[in-house]
Coordinates of C-alpha atoms (C1' of nucleotides) in Angstrom, one line a residue:
Chain A
M1 CA 12.9 -164.5 11.0
I2 CA 11.1 -162.8 8.2
K3 CA 10.9 -159.1 8.1
I4 CA 8.5 -157.1 5.9
D5 CA 10.0 -154.0 4.3
S6 CA 6.9 -151.8 4.4
T7 CA 8.5 -149.3 1.9
T8 CA 8.8 -151.6 -1.0
Q9 CA 6.1 -153.9 0.2
T10 CA 8.6 -156.7 -0.3
C11 CA 9.5 -159.3 2.2
S12 CA 13.1 -158.7 2.9
N13 CA 13.9 -162.4 3.4
C14 CA 12.3 -163.6 0.3
P15 CA 11.1 -162.0 -2.9
I16 CA 7.6 -163.0 -2.3
R17 CA 5.6 -159.8 -1.7
P18 CA 3.4 -159.7 1.4
R19 CA 0.3 -159.5 -0.7
A20 CA 1.4 -162.7 -2.4
I21 CA 1.8 -164.9 0.6
C22 CA 3.0 -163.5 3.9
S23 CA 1.0 -160.4 4.6
R24 CA 0.3 -161.5 8.1
C25 CA 3.6 -163.2 8.8
T26 CA 5.3 -161.6 11.7
G27 CA 7.5 -164.4 12.8
E28 CA 9.0 -167.8 12.2
E29 CA 6.3 -169.4 10.1
L30 CA 8.1 -169.0 6.9
D31 CA 11.6 -169.1 8.3
E32 CA 12.1 -172.7 7.2
L33 CA 11.1 -171.7 3.7
G34 CA 13.7 -169.0 3.5
K35 CA 16.4 -171.6 4.1
I36 CA 15.3 -173.8 1.3
K37 CA 14.8 -171.4 -1.5
Y38 CA 16.9 -171.3 -4.6
Y39 CA 17.0 -169.0 -7.7
K40 CA 16.8 -170.0 -11.3
T41 CA 17.1 -167.9 -14.4
Y42 CA 15.4 -168.6 -17.8
S43 CA 16.1 -166.9 -21.1
P44 CA 13.3 -165.4 -23.3
G45 CA 11.2 -168.0 -24.9
A46 CA 12.4 -170.7 -22.5
S47 CA 9.7 -173.1 -21.1
V48 CA 9.4 -173.2 -17.3
V49 CA 6.9 -176.0 -17.2
L50 CA 4.8 -177.7 -19.8
M51 CA 1.2 -178.8 -19.3
G52 CA 1.1 -182.3 -17.9
D53 CA 4.6 -182.0 -16.3
P54 CA 5.0 -183.0 -12.7
M55 CA 5.2 -179.8 -10.6
T56 CA 7.7 -180.3 -7.9
F57 CA 8.1 -176.7 -6.9
V58 CA 6.3 -173.5 -6.1
A59 CA 8.0 -170.2 -7.0
S60 CA 7.6 -166.5 -7.2
V61 CA 8.8 -164.2 -9.9
V62 CA 11.8 -162.1 -8.9
S63 CA 12.3 -160.3 -12.1
G64 CA 11.1 -160.5 -15.7
V65 CA 7.8 -161.7 -17.2
A66 CA 6.3 -165.1 -17.6
T67 CA 3.1 -166.2 -19.3
L68 CA 0.6 -169.0 -18.6
S69 CA -1.0 -170.6 -21.6
R70 CA -3.0 -173.5 -23.0
S71 CA -2.9 -174.7 -26.5
M72 CA -4.8 -176.8 -28.9
A73 CA -3.4 -179.7 -31.0
D74 CA -3.3 -177.6 -34.2
G75 CA -1.2 -174.9 -32.6
R76 CA -3.9 -172.3 -31.7
M77 CA -3.1 -171.0 -28.2
Q78 CA -4.5 -168.8 -25.6
M79 CA -2.6 -167.1 -22.8
V80 CA -4.5 -167.5 -19.6
G81 CA -2.3 -165.4 -17.4
M82 CA 0.7 -163.1 -17.1
L83 CA 3.1 -163.3 -14.3
L84 CA 5.0 -160.2 -13.1
P85 CA 7.5 -159.7 -10.3
S86 CA 6.0 -160.8 -7.0
D87 CA 3.5 -163.1 -8.6
F88 CA 3.2 -166.6 -7.5
I89 CA 3.5 -169.8 -9.5
G90 CA 2.3 -173.0 -8.1
R91 CA -0.5 -175.2 -7.1
P92 CA -0.3 -176.4 -3.6
G93 CA -1.8 -179.9 -3.4
R94 CA -1.4 -180.4 -7.2
D95 CA 1.2 -182.5 -8.8
I96 CA 0.6 -181.9 -12.5
A97 CA 0.8 -178.6 -14.3
S98 CA -2.4 -177.8 -16.0
F99 CA -0.9 -175.2 -18.4
D100 CA 2.4 -174.1 -19.9
V101 CA 4.5 -171.5 -18.2
T102 CA 6.9 -169.7 -20.5
A103 CA 9.5 -166.9 -20.0
V104 CA 8.8 -164.0 -22.3
S105 CA 11.8 -162.0 -21.1
E106 CA 14.9 -162.8 -19.1
L107 CA 13.2 -164.3 -16.1
T108 CA 14.4 -165.1 -12.6
L109 CA 12.3 -167.3 -10.3
C110 CA 12.7 -168.0 -6.6
H111 CA 11.9 -171.7 -6.1
F112 CA 10.8 -173.6 -3.1
H113 CA 10.4 -177.3 -2.8
K114 CA 6.7 -178.0 -2.9
R115 CA 6.7 -180.5 -0.1
A116 CA 8.4 -178.2 2.3
F117 CA 6.1 -175.4 1.2
E118 CA 3.1 -177.5 1.8
K119 CA 4.4 -178.5 5.2
V120 CA 4.6 -174.9 6.2
T121 CA 1.2 -173.9 4.7
S122 CA -0.7 -176.9 6.1
S123 CA 0.5 -176.3 9.6
T124 CA -0.2 -172.5 9.5
P125 CA -3.9 -171.7 9.3
H126 CA -3.5 -168.1 8.4
V127 CA -1.2 -168.9 5.5
Q128 CA -3.7 -171.5 4.4
E129 CA -6.4 -168.9 4.5
R130 CA -4.2 -166.5 2.5
L131 CA -3.8 -169.2 -0.1
V132 CA -7.5 -169.5 -0.6
E133 CA -7.6 -165.7 -1.0
I134 CA -4.8 -165.7 -3.6
V135 CA -6.5 -168.4 -5.6
L136 CA -9.9 -166.6 -5.3
D137 CA -8.2 -163.4 -6.6
E138 CA -6.8 -165.3 -9.5
L139 CA -10.3 -166.7 -10.2
D140 CA -11.9 -163.3 -10.2
A141 CA -9.3 -161.9 -12.5
T142 CA -9.7 -164.9 -14.8
R143 CA -13.4 -164.4 -14.9
E144 CA -13.0 -160.7 -15.7
W145 CA -10.8 -161.9 -18.6
M146 CA -13.5 -164.2 -19.8
L147 CA -15.8 -161.2 -20.2
L148 CA -13.0 -159.5 -22.3
L149 CA -12.5 -162.6 -24.5
G150 CA -16.1 -163.3 -25.0
R151 CA -17.7 -159.9 -25.5
K152 CA -15.2 -157.1 -26.0
T153 CA -14.2 -155.6 -29.3
A154 CA -10.6 -155.5 -30.4
R155 CA -10.2 -151.9 -29.4
E156 CA -11.7 -152.5 -26.0
K157 CA -9.4 -155.5 -25.5
I158 CA -6.3 -153.4 -26.2
A159 CA -7.5 -150.7 -23.9
S160 CA -8.3 -153.2 -21.1
F161 CA -4.8 -154.7 -21.4
L162 CA -3.2 -151.3 -21.3
L163 CA -5.3 -150.5 -18.2
I164 CA -4.1 -153.6 -16.4
C165 CA -0.5 -152.9 -17.3
A166 CA -0.9 -149.3 -16.2
R167 CA -2.3 -150.4 -12.8
R168 CA 0.6 -152.6 -12.1
L169 CA 3.5 -151.1 -14.0
G170 CA 2.6 -147.4 -14.6
T171 CA 4.4 -144.5 -12.9
Q172 CA 2.8 -141.2 -12.5
E173 CA 4.5 -138.5 -14.6
G174 CA 2.7 -135.3 -13.8
E175 CA -0.8 -135.5 -15.3
S176 CA 0.0 -138.6 -17.3
L177 CA 1.1 -142.2 -16.7
Q178 CA 4.1 -143.9 -18.2
M179 CA 5.1 -147.6 -18.5
S180 CA 7.0 -150.1 -20.5
L181 CA 4.8 -152.8 -22.0
P182 CA 5.7 -156.2 -20.6
L183 CA 4.7 -158.1 -23.7
T184 CA 5.5 -158.2 -27.4
R185 CA 2.7 -157.5 -29.9
D186 CA 2.7 -161.2 -30.5
A187 CA 2.2 -162.1 -26.8
M188 CA -0.4 -159.4 -26.6
S189 CA -2.4 -161.1 -29.4
D190 CA -2.1 -164.4 -27.6
Y191 CA -3.4 -162.8 -24.4
L192 CA -6.3 -161.0 -26.0
G193 CA -7.5 -163.6 -28.4
L194 CA -6.6 -161.5 -31.5
T195 CA -4.0 -161.7 -34.3
I196 CA -0.8 -159.6 -34.2
E197 CA -2.1 -157.5 -37.1
T198 CA -5.2 -156.5 -35.3
V199 CA -3.2 -155.6 -32.2
S200 CA -0.9 -153.5 -34.3
R201 CA -3.8 -151.7 -36.1
Q202 CA -5.7 -151.0 -32.9
M203 CA -2.6 -149.7 -31.1
A204 CA -2.2 -147.4 -34.1
A205 CA -5.8 -146.3 -33.9
L206 CA -5.6 -145.6 -30.2
K207 CA -2.5 -143.6 -30.8
R208 CA -4.1 -141.7 -33.7
D209 CA -7.1 -140.9 -31.4
G210 CA -4.8 -139.6 -28.7
V211 CA -5.6 -142.2 -26.1
L212 CA -1.9 -143.1 -25.9
V213 CA 1.4 -141.9 -27.0
L214 CA 4.0 -144.4 -28.2
E215 CA 7.7 -143.9 -28.0
G216 CA 9.4 -146.7 -29.9
T217 CA 7.3 -149.8 -29.7
R218 CA 7.2 -150.6 -26.0
K219 CA 7.2 -147.3 -24.1
V220 CA 3.7 -146.0 -23.6
T221 CA 2.3 -142.8 -22.1
I222 CA -1.3 -142.5 -21.1
P223 CA -2.2 -138.9 -21.1
D224 CA -5.6 -139.4 -19.6
L225 CA -6.4 -142.5 -17.6
N226 CA -10.1 -141.9 -17.5
R227 CA -10.2 -141.8 -21.3
L228 CA -8.5 -145.2 -21.3
L229 CA -11.0 -146.5 -18.8
D230 CA -13.8 -145.4 -21.1
E231 CA -12.3 -147.1 -24.0
A232 CA -11.9 -150.3 -22.0
G233 CA -15.7 -150.4 -21.6
D234 CA -15.3 -151.5 -18.1
D235 CA -17.8 -151.3 -15.3
S236 CA -15.7 -152.4 -12.5
D237 CA -12.4 -150.7 -11.9
G238 CA -11.3 -153.6 -9.9
A239 CA -9.8 -155.2 -13.0
T240 CA -6.8 -157.3 -12.0
L241 CA -4.4 -159.6 -13.7
P242 CA -5.0 -163.3 -14.2
Chain B
M1 CA -22.6 -186.6 12.9
I2 CA -22.1 -186.5 9.1
K3 CA -22.4 -189.7 7.2
I4 CA -21.3 -190.2 3.6
D5 CA -23.6 -192.2 1.5
S6 CA -21.1 -193.9 -0.8
T7 CA -23.7 -195.0 -3.3
T8 CA -25.0 -191.7 -4.3
Q9 CA -21.7 -189.9 -3.4
T10 CA -23.9 -187.5 -1.5
C11 CA -23.4 -186.6 2.1
S12 CA -26.5 -187.8 3.9
N13 CA -26.6 -185.0 6.3
C14 CA -26.3 -182.2 3.8
P15 CA -26.7 -182.0 0.1
I16 CA -23.0 -181.0 -0.4
R17 CA -21.4 -183.9 -2.3
P18 CA -18.2 -185.2 -0.8
R19 CA -16.2 -184.0 -3.7
A20 CA -17.5 -180.5 -3.1
I21 CA -16.4 -180.1 0.4
C22 CA -16.4 -183.0 2.8
S23 CA -14.7 -185.9 1.1
R24 CA -12.6 -186.6 4.1
C25 CA -15.1 -185.8 6.8
T26 CA -15.6 -188.9 8.9
G27 CA -16.9 -187.2 12.0
E28 CA -18.0 -184.1 13.8
E29 CA -16.2 -181.4 11.9
L30 CA -19.2 -180.4 9.9
D31 CA -21.8 -181.3 12.5
E32 CA -22.3 -177.7 13.5
L33 CA -22.9 -176.8 9.9
G34 CA -25.7 -179.4 9.5
K35 CA -27.6 -177.7 12.3
I36 CA -27.6 -174.2 10.8
K37 CA -28.4 -175.0 7.2
Y38 CA -31.6 -173.8 5.5
Y39 CA -33.1 -174.2 2.1
K40 CA -34.3 -171.6 -0.3
T41 CA -36.0 -171.8 -3.6
Y42 CA -35.7 -169.4 -6.6
S43 CA -37.8 -169.3 -9.7
P44 CA -36.4 -169.2 -13.2
G45 CA -34.8 -165.9 -14.0
A46 CA -34.6 -164.9 -10.3
S47 CA -31.4 -163.3 -9.1
V48 CA -29.6 -165.0 -6.3
V49 CA -26.9 -162.4 -5.8
L50 CA -25.8 -159.4 -7.8
M51 CA -22.3 -158.3 -8.3
G52 CA -21.3 -156.0 -5.5
D53 CA -23.8 -157.4 -3.1
P54 CA -22.7 -158.4 0.4
M55 CA -22.3 -162.1 0.5
T56 CA -23.5 -163.4 3.9
F57 CA -23.8 -167.0 3.0
V58 CA -22.3 -169.9 1.3
A59 CA -24.5 -172.5 -0.4
S60 CA -24.7 -175.6 -2.5
V61 CA -27.0 -176.4 -5.3
V62 CA -29.6 -179.0 -4.3
S63 CA -31.6 -179.0 -7.6
G64 CA -31.9 -176.9 -10.7
V65 CA -29.3 -174.8 -12.6
A66 CA -27.8 -171.5 -11.8
T67 CA -25.3 -169.3 -13.8
L68 CA -22.5 -167.0 -12.8
S69 CA -22.1 -164.0 -15.0
R70 CA -20.5 -160.6 -15.4
S71 CA -21.9 -157.8 -17.5
M72 CA -20.9 -154.5 -19.0
A73 CA -22.6 -151.2 -18.7
D74 CA -24.1 -151.4 -22.1
G75 CA -25.7 -154.8 -21.4
R76 CA -23.3 -157.1 -23.0
M77 CA -22.7 -160.0 -20.7
Q78 CA -20.7 -163.1 -20.4
M79 CA -21.5 -166.2 -18.4
V80 CA -18.4 -167.2 -16.4
G81 CA -19.8 -170.4 -14.8
M82 CA -22.6 -172.8 -14.6
L83 CA -23.7 -174.4 -11.4
L84 CA -25.3 -177.8 -11.3
P85 CA -26.5 -179.9 -8.4
S86 CA -23.8 -180.4 -5.8
D87 CA -21.9 -177.4 -7.0
F88 CA -20.8 -174.8 -4.4
I89 CA -21.5 -171.1 -4.3
G90 CA -19.5 -168.9 -2.0
R91 CA -16.3 -167.2 -1.3
P92 CA -14.9 -167.9 2.1
G93 CA -13.1 -164.8 3.3
R94 CA -14.9 -162.6 0.8
D95 CA -17.7 -160.3 1.7
I96 CA -18.6 -158.9 -1.7
A97 CA -20.0 -160.9 -4.6
S98 CA -17.8 -160.4 -7.7
F99 CA -20.4 -161.6 -10.2
D100 CA -24.1 -162.2 -10.6
V101 CA -25.7 -165.5 -9.7
T102 CA -29.0 -166.2 -11.5
A103 CA -31.4 -169.1 -11.4
V104 CA -32.0 -170.4 -14.9
S105 CA -34.5 -173.0 -13.8
E106 CA -36.4 -173.7 -10.7
L107 CA -33.5 -173.7 -8.2
T108 CA -33.1 -174.9 -4.7
L109 CA -30.1 -173.9 -2.6
C110 CA -28.9 -175.1 0.7
H111 CA -27.6 -172.1 2.6
F112 CA -25.2 -171.9 5.5
H113 CA -24.3 -168.8 7.4
K114 CA -20.9 -167.7 6.1
R115 CA -19.5 -166.9 9.5
A116 CA -20.4 -170.2 10.9
F117 CA -19.0 -171.9 7.8
E118 CA -15.8 -170.0 8.1
K119 CA -15.5 -170.9 11.7
V120 CA -15.6 -174.6 10.8
T121 CA -13.3 -174.3 7.9
S122 CA -10.7 -172.2 9.6
S123 CA -10.4 -174.6 12.5
T124 CA -10.3 -177.7 10.3
P125 CA -7.1 -177.9 8.3
H126 CA -8.2 -180.6 5.9
V127 CA -11.4 -178.8 5.0
Q128 CA -9.2 -175.7 4.4
E129 CA -7.0 -177.7 2.1
R130 CA -10.1 -179.0 0.3
L131 CA -11.2 -175.5 -0.2
V132 CA -7.9 -174.6 -1.9
E133 CA -8.4 -177.6 -4.1
I134 CA -12.0 -176.7 -5.0
V135 CA -11.0 -173.2 -6.0
L136 CA -8.0 -174.5 -8.0
D137 CA -10.4 -176.9 -9.9
E138 CA -12.6 -173.9 -10.7
L139 CA -9.6 -172.0 -11.8
D140 CA -8.5 -174.8 -14.2
A141 CA -11.9 -175.1 -15.6
T142 CA -12.1 -171.3 -16.1
R143 CA -8.8 -171.2 -17.9
E144 CA -9.9 -174.1 -20.1
W145 CA -12.9 -171.9 -20.9
M146 CA -10.6 -169.0 -21.8
L147 CA -9.1 -171.1 -24.6
L148 CA -12.6 -171.8 -25.8
L149 CA -13.7 -168.1 -25.8
G150 CA -10.5 -166.8 -27.3
R151 CA -9.6 -169.3 -29.9
K152 CA -12.4 -171.8 -30.8
T153 CA -14.8 -171.5 -33.7
A154 CA -18.6 -171.4 -33.1
R155 CA -18.9 -175.0 -34.1
E156 CA -16.1 -176.1 -31.7
K157 CA -17.6 -174.0 -28.9
I158 CA -21.0 -175.8 -29.2
A159 CA -19.3 -179.2 -29.4
S160 CA -17.2 -178.3 -26.3
F161 CA -20.3 -177.3 -24.4
L162 CA -22.1 -180.5 -25.3
L163 CA -19.1 -182.5 -24.2
I164 CA -19.1 -180.8 -20.8
C165 CA -22.8 -181.4 -20.4
A166 CA -22.4 -185.0 -21.5
R167 CA -19.7 -185.6 -18.9
R168 CA -21.8 -184.3 -16.1
L169 CA -25.3 -185.1 -17.1
G170 CA -25.1 -187.8 -19.8
T171 CA -26.5 -191.3 -19.2
Q172 CA -25.2 -194.2 -21.3
E173 CA -27.9 -195.6 -23.5
G174 CA -26.3 -198.6 -25.3
E175 CA -23.7 -197.2 -27.7
S176 CA -24.9 -193.7 -27.3
L177 CA -25.3 -191.0 -24.6
Q178 CA -28.4 -189.1 -23.7
M179 CA -28.9 -185.9 -21.8
S180 CA -31.2 -183.0 -21.3
L181 CA -29.5 -179.6 -21.9
P182 CA -29.4 -177.6 -18.8
L183 CA -29.5 -174.2 -20.6
T184 CA -31.7 -172.5 -23.1
R185 CA -30.2 -171.5 -26.4
D186 CA -30.0 -168.0 -25.1
A187 CA -28.0 -169.0 -22.0
M188 CA -25.8 -171.1 -24.2
S189 CA -25.0 -168.1 -26.3
D190 CA -24.1 -166.2 -23.1
Y191 CA -21.8 -169.0 -22.0
L192 CA -20.1 -169.4 -25.3
G193 CA -19.6 -165.8 -26.3
L194 CA -21.9 -166.2 -29.3
T195 CA -25.4 -164.9 -30.4
I196 CA -28.5 -167.1 -30.1
E197 CA -28.8 -167.3 -33.9
T198 CA -25.3 -168.7 -34.2
V199 CA -26.0 -171.3 -31.5
S200 CA -29.1 -172.3 -33.3
R201 CA -27.4 -172.6 -36.7
Q202 CA -24.5 -174.6 -35.3
M203 CA -26.7 -176.9 -33.4
A204 CA -28.6 -177.5 -36.7
A205 CA -25.3 -178.1 -38.5
L206 CA -24.1 -180.6 -36.0
K207 CA -27.5 -182.3 -36.2
R208 CA -27.3 -182.3 -40.0
D209 CA -23.8 -183.8 -39.8
G210 CA -25.0 -186.6 -37.5
V211 CA -22.9 -185.5 -34.5
L212 CA -26.0 -185.3 -32.4
V213 CA -29.7 -186.2 -32.5
L214 CA -32.2 -183.7 -31.3
E215 CA -35.6 -184.6 -29.8
G216 CA -37.5 -181.4 -29.2
T217 CA -35.2 -178.6 -28.3
R218 CA -33.5 -179.8 -25.1
K219 CA -33.2 -183.6 -25.4
V220 CA -29.9 -184.5 -27.0
T221 CA -28.5 -187.9 -28.0
I222 CA -24.8 -188.2 -28.9
P223 CA -24.4 -191.3 -31.1
D224 CA -20.6 -191.2 -31.0
L225 CA -18.7 -189.4 -28.1
N226 CA -15.4 -189.6 -30.0
R227 CA -16.8 -187.8 -32.9
L228 CA -18.0 -185.0 -30.6
L229 CA -14.5 -185.0 -28.9
D230 CA -13.0 -184.4 -32.4
E231 CA -15.4 -181.6 -33.1
A232 CA -14.6 -179.9 -29.8
G233 CA -11.0 -179.7 -31.0
D234 CA -9.8 -180.5 -27.5
D235 CA -6.4 -181.8 -26.5
S236 CA -7.1 -182.5 -22.9
D237 CA -10.1 -184.6 -22.1
G238 CA -10.0 -183.2 -18.7
A239 CA -12.4 -180.5 -19.6
T240 CA -14.5 -179.5 -16.7
L241 CA -17.1 -176.9 -15.9
P242 CA -16.2 -173.4 -14.6
Chain C
dT1 C1' -58.0 -178.0 -26.6
dG2 C1' -56.8 -173.6 -28.0
dG3 C1' -54.3 -169.7 -27.8
dA4 C1' -50.7 -166.5 -26.1
dG5 C1' -46.1 -165.7 -25.1
dA6 C1' -41.6 -167.5 -24.9
dA7 C1' -38.1 -169.9 -27.2
dA8 C1' -36.0 -171.4 -31.3
dT9 C1' -35.2 -171.5 -36.2
dT10 C1' -34.2 -169.7 -40.7
dG11 C1' -32.9 -166.2 -44.2
dA12 C1' -30.5 -162.0 -46.0
dT13 C1' -27.2 -158.8 -45.3
dT14 C1' -23.3 -156.5 -42.9
dA15 C1' -19.2 -155.8 -40.4
dG16 C1' -15.2 -156.8 -37.6
dG17 C1' -11.4 -159.2 -37.4
dA18 C1' -8.6 -163.0 -39.8
dT19 C1' -5.7 -164.0 -43.5
dC20 C1' -2.4 -163.2 -47.1
dA21 C1' 1.3 -160.4 -48.6
dA22 C1' 4.7 -156.9 -48.6
dG23 C1' 7.5 -153.5 -46.5
dG24 C1' 9.6 -151.0 -42.4
dT25 C1' 12.0 -150.7 -37.8
dT26 C1' 14.5 -152.2 -34.0
dT27 C1' 17.9 -154.8 -31.8
dG28 C1' 21.9 -157.1 -31.2
dC29 C1' 26.1 -158.9 -32.6
dC30 C1' 30.3 -159.2 -35.3
Chain D
dG1 C1' 28.9 -149.3 -38.6
dG2 C1' 26.8 -152.8 -41.1
dC3 C1' 24.1 -156.8 -41.4
dA4 C1' 20.7 -160.2 -40.1
dA5 C1' 17.0 -161.7 -37.6
dA6 C1' 13.3 -160.6 -35.0
dC7 C1' 9.6 -157.6 -34.5
dC8 C1' 6.2 -154.5 -36.1
dT9 C1' 3.2 -152.0 -39.4
dT10 C1' 0.3 -151.4 -43.3
dG11 C1' -2.6 -152.7 -47.2
dA12 C1' -6.0 -155.7 -49.8
dT13 C1' -9.2 -159.2 -49.5
dC14 C1' -11.9 -162.9 -47.4
dC15 C1' -14.8 -165.2 -44.1
dT16 C1' -17.1 -166.1 -39.9
dA17 C1' -20.3 -164.7 -36.9
dA18 C1' -23.2 -160.5 -35.8
dT19 C1' -27.2 -158.1 -37.0
dC20 C1' -31.7 -157.4 -38.7
dA21 C1' -36.0 -159.5 -39.8
dA22 C1' -39.6 -162.8 -40.1
dT23 C1' -41.6 -167.1 -39.2
dT24 C1' -42.2 -171.5 -36.8
dT25 C1' -42.2 -174.4 -32.8
dC26 C1' -42.8 -175.1 -27.9
dT27 C1' -44.9 -174.7 -23.4
dC28 C1' -48.1 -174.0 -20.4
dC29 C1' -52.2 -172.4 -18.6
dA30 C1' -57.1 -171.0 -18.9

DNA sequence: TGGAGAAATTGATTAGGATCAAGGTTTGCC
DNA sequence: GGCAAACCTTGATCCTAATCAATTTCTCCA
């Protein structure tokens, strides 16, 4: 029987957070799943799946960071999503991966066999409904990202990225907010549709202007979240992560 | 009882194409829906829903073209999707619209009350499954579009757009392919993350280079689809429409 | 059929980010 | 601790697409 640890918001029987899949699970529905899970670890840079590969599993991120991306024949590539702990990888009903999944840090996934997973979801209406919701959330976040890619300036893109990271990874520290960036400058440039040089320059500019404080290259402090929000040029504060 | 007209691939009882929602409906599941549908017409430029509005219906496009878009406080906007006949508008389980829907031509929608629709879907597993699939398709198309917005040149963007239009709207005409563009230059620029001037110039360039033939401003002939595919710089030929 | 307004094209100029090219810093490992 | 490789920053220059500014071409209705 699956229990939800309401403190950590993490399902105690599996690393899939309630918001990811089992928010309404009170009982045995996912029990079978718990029995068939297995863990797998990937080193930084390792490929989890390649576009076109058969997808025989669904999984959730236990620890580390992974990216979703698509690339062109000549090597240009665009990240289309970033996966943090508790995020879900998988396409119920789909057999072929439609993008690359790559580990950007030491990454641990909790796998489930896709068929078994599908068996559970298809026989459990509320899990099915939750799936539609998850995918709709992803779609919303992805469309938000389209606005960023198509219309925002480099500075706004960086600010938006920091904002998204702050929302998911930031910890309050008195007035300000602290976090450790999940991506290298290089991966950031892939995500934002920029070059690494532009990312570096704009980070420097935001630092110079007091929007952020950098300690080393990854540790970021945001002294004033509203200031960052302004810089991101965002209407909606519902920005989430594709 | 819903019947599927296999010739037109259109459900005879409602204008939702089988691929959109009821490909496996052989019987009464959607019967109730057929009774409660109603049609509504919008003139060009009219707003169907605005971001943040309560969404009390789901609908499908009967005729005309609509766009999905998001905009920033200062007026910059980005189209995030284009809806052609048979496409589906709606977010089962969602009460608030997360983008604007606008008619770009005379537009007729077939509406269903959302609650009634949800009742049908939630009690019909295979319709539920189909819903997940529809949203996953949209997600794939949207991610494909992210690659375009983030990494393609203006010329490649135009070529990609033409390719997508050709796939959905083109009619074989001997060796070549003909179609009528569904969007104005202005709407194209919104879709592609460009300005209207750049769209115009690149269309002219592609015409000059023999990739397309223009008759008036909307009628396009593609003499060689492979040439266009090259210009679009696309790996996958699975490009679909967000 | 003519004319007005919308839509599209074309030209000149500018600017934001890419590219090319060195240097600096971290990080990790022996 | 020292070294190498990866990662990051900074500078100079270039180029693509944006911006500003007129026309020109459609469209559609009186």
